[in-house]
CSV table of C-alpha atoms in Angstrom, one decimal:
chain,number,residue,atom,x,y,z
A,1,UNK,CA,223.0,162.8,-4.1
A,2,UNK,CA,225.1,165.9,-4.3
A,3,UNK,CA,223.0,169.2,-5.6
A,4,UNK,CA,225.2,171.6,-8.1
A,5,UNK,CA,224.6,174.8,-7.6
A,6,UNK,CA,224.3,176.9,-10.8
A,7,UNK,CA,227.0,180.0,-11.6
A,8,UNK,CA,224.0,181.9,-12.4
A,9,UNK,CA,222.2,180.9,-8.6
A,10,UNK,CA,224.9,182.6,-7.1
A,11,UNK,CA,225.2,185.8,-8.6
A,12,UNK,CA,220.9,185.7,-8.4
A,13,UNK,CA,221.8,185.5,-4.6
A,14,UNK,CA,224.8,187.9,-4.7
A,15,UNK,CA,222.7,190.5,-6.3
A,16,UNK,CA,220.0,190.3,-3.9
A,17,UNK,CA,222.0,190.4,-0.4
A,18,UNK,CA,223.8,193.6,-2.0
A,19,UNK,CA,220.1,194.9,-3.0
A,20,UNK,CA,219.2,194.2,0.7
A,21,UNK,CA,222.2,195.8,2.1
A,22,UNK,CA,221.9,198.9,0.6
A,23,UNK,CA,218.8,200.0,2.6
A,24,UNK,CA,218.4,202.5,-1.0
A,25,UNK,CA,215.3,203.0,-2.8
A,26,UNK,CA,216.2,202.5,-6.7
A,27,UNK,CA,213.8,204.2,-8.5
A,28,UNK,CA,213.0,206.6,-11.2
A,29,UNK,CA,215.8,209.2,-11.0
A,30,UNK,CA,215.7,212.5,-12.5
A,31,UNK,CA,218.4,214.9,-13.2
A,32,UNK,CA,219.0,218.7,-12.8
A,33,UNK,CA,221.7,220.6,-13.5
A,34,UNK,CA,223.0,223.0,-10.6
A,35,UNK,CA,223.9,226.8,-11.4
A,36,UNK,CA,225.0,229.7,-9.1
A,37,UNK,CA,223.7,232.8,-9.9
A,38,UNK,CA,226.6,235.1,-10.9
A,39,UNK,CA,228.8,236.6,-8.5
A,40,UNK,CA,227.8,234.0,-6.0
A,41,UNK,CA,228.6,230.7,-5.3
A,42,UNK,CA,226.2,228.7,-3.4
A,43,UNK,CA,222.5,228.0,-4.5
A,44,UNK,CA,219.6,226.6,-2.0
A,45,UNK,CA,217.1,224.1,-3.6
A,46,UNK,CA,213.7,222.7,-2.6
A,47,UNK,CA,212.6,220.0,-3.8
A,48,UNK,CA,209.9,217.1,-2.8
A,49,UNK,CA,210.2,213.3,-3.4
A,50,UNK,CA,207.7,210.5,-3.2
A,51,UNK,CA,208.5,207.0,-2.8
A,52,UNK,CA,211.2,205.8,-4.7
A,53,UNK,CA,211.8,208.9,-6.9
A,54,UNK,CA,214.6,210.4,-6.6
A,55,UNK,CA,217.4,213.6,-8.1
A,56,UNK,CA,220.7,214.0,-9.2
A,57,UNK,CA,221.5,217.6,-8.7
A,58,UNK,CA,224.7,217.6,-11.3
A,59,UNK,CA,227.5,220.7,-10.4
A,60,UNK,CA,230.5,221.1,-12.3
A,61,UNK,CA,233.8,222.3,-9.7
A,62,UNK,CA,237.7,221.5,-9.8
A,63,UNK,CA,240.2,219.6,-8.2
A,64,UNK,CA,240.9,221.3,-5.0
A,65,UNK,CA,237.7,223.2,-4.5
A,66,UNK,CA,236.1,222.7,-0.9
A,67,UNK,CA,232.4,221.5,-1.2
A,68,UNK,CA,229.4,222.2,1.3
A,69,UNK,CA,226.2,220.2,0.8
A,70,UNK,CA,223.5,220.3,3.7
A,71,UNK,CA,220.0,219.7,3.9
A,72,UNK,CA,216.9,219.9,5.9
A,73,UNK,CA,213.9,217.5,5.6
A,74,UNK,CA,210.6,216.9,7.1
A,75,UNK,CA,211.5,213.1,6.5
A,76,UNK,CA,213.7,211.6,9.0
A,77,UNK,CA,214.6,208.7,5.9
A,78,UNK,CA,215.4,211.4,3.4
A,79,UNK,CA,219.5,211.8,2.6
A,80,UNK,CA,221.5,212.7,-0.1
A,81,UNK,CA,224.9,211.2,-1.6
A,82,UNK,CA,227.5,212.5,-3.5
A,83,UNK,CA,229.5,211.0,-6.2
A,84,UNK,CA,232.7,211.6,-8.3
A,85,UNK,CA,232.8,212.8,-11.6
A,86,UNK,CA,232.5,209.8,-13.9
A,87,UNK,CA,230.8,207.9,-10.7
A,88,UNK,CA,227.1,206.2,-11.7
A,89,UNK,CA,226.8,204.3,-8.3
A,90,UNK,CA,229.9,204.5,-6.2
A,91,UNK,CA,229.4,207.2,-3.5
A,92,UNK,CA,232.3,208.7,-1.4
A,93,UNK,CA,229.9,210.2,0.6
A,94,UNK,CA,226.8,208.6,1.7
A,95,UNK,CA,224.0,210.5,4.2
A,96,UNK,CA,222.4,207.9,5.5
A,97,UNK,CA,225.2,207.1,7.4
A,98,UNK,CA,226.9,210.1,7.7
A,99,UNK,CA,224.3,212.6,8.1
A,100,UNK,CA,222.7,215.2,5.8
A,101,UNK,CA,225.8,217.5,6.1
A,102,UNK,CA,229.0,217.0,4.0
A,103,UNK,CA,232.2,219.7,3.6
A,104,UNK,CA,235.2,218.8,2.2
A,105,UNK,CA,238.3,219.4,-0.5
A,106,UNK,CA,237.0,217.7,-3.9
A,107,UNK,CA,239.5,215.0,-5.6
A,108,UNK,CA,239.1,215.9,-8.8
A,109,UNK,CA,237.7,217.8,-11.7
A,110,UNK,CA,234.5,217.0,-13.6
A,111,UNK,CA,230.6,216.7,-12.6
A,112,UNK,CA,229.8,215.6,-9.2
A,113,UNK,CA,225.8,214.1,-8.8
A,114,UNK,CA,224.2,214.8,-5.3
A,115,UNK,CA,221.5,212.3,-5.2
A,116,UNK,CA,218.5,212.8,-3.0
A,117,UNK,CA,216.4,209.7,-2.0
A,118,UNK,CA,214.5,208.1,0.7
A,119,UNK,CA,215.2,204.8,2.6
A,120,UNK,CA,213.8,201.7,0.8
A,121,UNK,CA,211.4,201.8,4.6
A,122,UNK,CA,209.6,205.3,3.5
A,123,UNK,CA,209.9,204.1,0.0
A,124,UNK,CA,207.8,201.5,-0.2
A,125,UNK,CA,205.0,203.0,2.1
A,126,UNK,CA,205.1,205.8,-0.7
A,127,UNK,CA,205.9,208.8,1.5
A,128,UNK,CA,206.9,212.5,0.9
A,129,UNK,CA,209.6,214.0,1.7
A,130,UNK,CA,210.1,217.8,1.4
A,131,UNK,CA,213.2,219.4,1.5
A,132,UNK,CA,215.9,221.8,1.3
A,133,UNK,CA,219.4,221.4,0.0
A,134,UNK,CA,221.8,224.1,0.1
A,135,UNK,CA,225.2,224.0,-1.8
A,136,UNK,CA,228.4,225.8,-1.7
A,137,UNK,CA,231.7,225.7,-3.7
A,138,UNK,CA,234.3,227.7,-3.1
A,139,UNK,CA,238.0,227.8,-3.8
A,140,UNK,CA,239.4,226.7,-0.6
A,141,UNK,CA,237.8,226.1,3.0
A,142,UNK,CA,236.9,229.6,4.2
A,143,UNK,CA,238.8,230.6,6.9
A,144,UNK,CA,237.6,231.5,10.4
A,145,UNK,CA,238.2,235.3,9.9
A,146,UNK,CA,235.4,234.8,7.5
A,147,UNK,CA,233.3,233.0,8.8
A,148,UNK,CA,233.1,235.3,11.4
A,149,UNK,CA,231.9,238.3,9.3
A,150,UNK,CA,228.9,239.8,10.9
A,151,UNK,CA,227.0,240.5,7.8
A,152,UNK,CA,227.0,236.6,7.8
A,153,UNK,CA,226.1,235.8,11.1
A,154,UNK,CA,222.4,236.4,10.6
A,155,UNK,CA,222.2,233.1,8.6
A,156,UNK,CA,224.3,231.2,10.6
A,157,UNK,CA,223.1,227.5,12.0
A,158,UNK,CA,221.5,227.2,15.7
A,159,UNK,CA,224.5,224.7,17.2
A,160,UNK,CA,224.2,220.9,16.1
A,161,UNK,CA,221.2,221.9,13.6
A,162,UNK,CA,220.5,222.8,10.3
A,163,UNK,CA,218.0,225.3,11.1
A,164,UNK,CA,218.5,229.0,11.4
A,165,UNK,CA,216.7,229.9,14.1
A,166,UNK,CA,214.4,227.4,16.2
A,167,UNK,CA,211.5,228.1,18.8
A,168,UNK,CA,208.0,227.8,19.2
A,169,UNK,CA,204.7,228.9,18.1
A,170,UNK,CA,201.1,228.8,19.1
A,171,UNK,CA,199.2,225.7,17.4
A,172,UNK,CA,196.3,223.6,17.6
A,173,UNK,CA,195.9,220.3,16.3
A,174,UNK,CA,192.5,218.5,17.0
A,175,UNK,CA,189.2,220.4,16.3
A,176,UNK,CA,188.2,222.1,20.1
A,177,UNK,CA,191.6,221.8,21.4
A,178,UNK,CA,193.1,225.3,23.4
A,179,UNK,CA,195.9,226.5,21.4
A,180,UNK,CA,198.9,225.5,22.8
A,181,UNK,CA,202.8,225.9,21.4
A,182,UNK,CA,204.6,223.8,19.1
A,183,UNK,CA,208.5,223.7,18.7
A,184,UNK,CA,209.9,224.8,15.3
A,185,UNK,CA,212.8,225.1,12.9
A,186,UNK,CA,213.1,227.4,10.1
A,187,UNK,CA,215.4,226.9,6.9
A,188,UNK,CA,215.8,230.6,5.4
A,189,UNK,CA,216.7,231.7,1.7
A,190,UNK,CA,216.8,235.2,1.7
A,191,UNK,CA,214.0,237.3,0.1
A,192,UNK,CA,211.2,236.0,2.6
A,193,UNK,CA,211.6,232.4,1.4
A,194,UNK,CA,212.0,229.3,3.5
A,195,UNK,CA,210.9,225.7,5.0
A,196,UNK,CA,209.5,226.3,8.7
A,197,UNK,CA,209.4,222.6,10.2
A,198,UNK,CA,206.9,222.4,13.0
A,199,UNK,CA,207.2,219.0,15.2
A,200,UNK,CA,203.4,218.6,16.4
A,201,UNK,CA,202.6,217.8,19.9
A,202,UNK,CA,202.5,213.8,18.8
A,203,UNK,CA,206.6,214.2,17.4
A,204,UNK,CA,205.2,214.1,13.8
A,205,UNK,CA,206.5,217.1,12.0
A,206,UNK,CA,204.6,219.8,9.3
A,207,UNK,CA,206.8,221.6,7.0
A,208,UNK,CA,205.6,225.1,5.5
A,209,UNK,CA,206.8,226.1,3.1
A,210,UNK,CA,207.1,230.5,2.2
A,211,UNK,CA,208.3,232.5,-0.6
A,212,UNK,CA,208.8,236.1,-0.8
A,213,UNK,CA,207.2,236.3,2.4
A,214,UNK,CA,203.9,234.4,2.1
A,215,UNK,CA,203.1,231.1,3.5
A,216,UNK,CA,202.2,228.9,-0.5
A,217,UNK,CA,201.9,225.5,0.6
A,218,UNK,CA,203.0,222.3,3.3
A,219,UNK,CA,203.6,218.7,3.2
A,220,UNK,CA,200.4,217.4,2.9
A,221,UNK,CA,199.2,214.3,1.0
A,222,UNK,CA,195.7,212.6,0.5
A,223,UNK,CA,196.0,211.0,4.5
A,224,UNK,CA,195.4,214.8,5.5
A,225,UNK,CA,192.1,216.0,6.8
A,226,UNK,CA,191.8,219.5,4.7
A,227,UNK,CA,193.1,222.1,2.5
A,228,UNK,CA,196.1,224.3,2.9
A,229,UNK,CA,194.9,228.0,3.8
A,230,UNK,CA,197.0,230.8,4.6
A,231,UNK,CA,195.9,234.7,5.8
A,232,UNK,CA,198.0,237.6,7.2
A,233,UNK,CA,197.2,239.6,9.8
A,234,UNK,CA,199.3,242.0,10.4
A,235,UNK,CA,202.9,240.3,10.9
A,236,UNK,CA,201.1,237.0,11.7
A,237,UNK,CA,200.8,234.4,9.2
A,238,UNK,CA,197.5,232.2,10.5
A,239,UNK,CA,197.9,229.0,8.8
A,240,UNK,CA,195.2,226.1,8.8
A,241,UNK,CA,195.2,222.6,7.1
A,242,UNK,CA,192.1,221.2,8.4
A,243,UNK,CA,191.5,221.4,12.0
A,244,UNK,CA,195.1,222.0,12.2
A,245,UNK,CA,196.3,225.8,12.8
A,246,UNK,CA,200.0,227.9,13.3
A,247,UNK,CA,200.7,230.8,13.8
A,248,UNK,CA,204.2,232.1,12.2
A,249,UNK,CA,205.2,236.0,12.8
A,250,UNK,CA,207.3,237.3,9.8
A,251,UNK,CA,210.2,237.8,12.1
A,252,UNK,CA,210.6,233.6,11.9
A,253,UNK,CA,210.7,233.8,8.0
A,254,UNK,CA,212.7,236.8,7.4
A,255,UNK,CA,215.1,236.9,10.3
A,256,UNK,CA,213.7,240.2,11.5
């Protein structure tokens, strides 16, 4: 006995392989609109996501205009994509296979969403991702004589990264342990402000997070052992969340 299949079967079926493909975590999605300050044209954002939340950033440019989106994340599933004016879905540019970095001339005028979002894998354990998303818009790609300006150079990228500066610090992890040294990254903003990402001895990483110069939070979640603490002494910022502890000198933050 021959079986008909139903029209409605195979689009049911269609749907769900190009659900599956996607590897995206649809969720609830909420918008902000992007603004440089004036007489500037690039703006840094932090932001944090949980499961499968996630942001347009929407930023109005022209035809022609070259583009720079990067970010930095404590969350190795956390990317961005970026879509053409009039563009609910449709991405020309997608991170998670491209990486958290795009530059580029823009093909048109109108209102281009950056959407951040995690993997449908982090989505669905409901982790958090913490980041920082920098954007620039200029009106061409600058040249290398300028990019070359010294007064830039001090914010310029550590080769291959998206950090400013890397290193390491003194840590300690488990309750008793000697302090030993951890590997960082920091993401500056100006002003004392910042993400320093610490990759613990284990390869897990622990984002702090400073403005105007003083350490205000990290990544933590209910999984953590304690509170987020923070003291100065002297230059040194002593940080401990639970029997975890850092030590971060000013210099890292503010580039000194």
């Amino acid at each position: 006995m021959t079986k008909r299949i139903s029209c409605q079967s195979i689009i049911a079926v269609l749907f769900f392989t190009l659900v599956v493909s996607t590897g995206f975590a649809a969720g609830d999605i909420s918008t902000e609109k992007v603004h440089f300050k004036k007489g500037t044209s690039s703006a840094v954002i932090k932001g944090s996501i949980k499961g499968y939340t996630t942001v347009d950033y929407l930023l109005g440019a022209r035809k022609g205009q070259y583009m720079n989106v990067s970010m930095v994340t404590n969350n190795n599933a956390n990317y961005f994509n970026i879509m053409a004016p009039g563009e609910k879905d449709v991405a020309f540019f997608i991170g998670s296979t491209s990486g958290n970095q795009y530059e580029g001339t823009l093909p048109a005028n109108g209102e281009y969403t950056i959407r951040v979002y995690q993997m449908r894998s982090a989505a669905r354990r409901n982790e958090v991702a913490n980041y920082s998303l920098e954007i620039s818009i200029t009106n061409g790609k600058p040249s290398q004589q300028n990019a070359s300006v010294p007064a830039e150079s001090n914010d310029a990228k550590v080769a291959g990264t998206h950090y400013n500066a890397t290193g390491n610090i003194p840590c300690k992890i488990e309750k008793g342990q000697p302090t030993g040294s951890c590997a960082f990254g920091v993401t500056r903003e100006g002003n004392g402000s910042g993400i320093v990402t610490i990759t613990r001895p284990d390869g897990r990483t622990r984002a702090i997070f400073f403005e105007n110069g003083k350490a205000i939070g990290a990544d933590t979640n209910q999984a953590d052992p304690g509170e987020f603490n923070a003291r100065k002494e002297s230059d040194l910022n002593v940080i401990t969340i639970g029997n975890e502890r850092y030590e971060i000198p000013d210099a890292v933050i503010s580039g000194g």
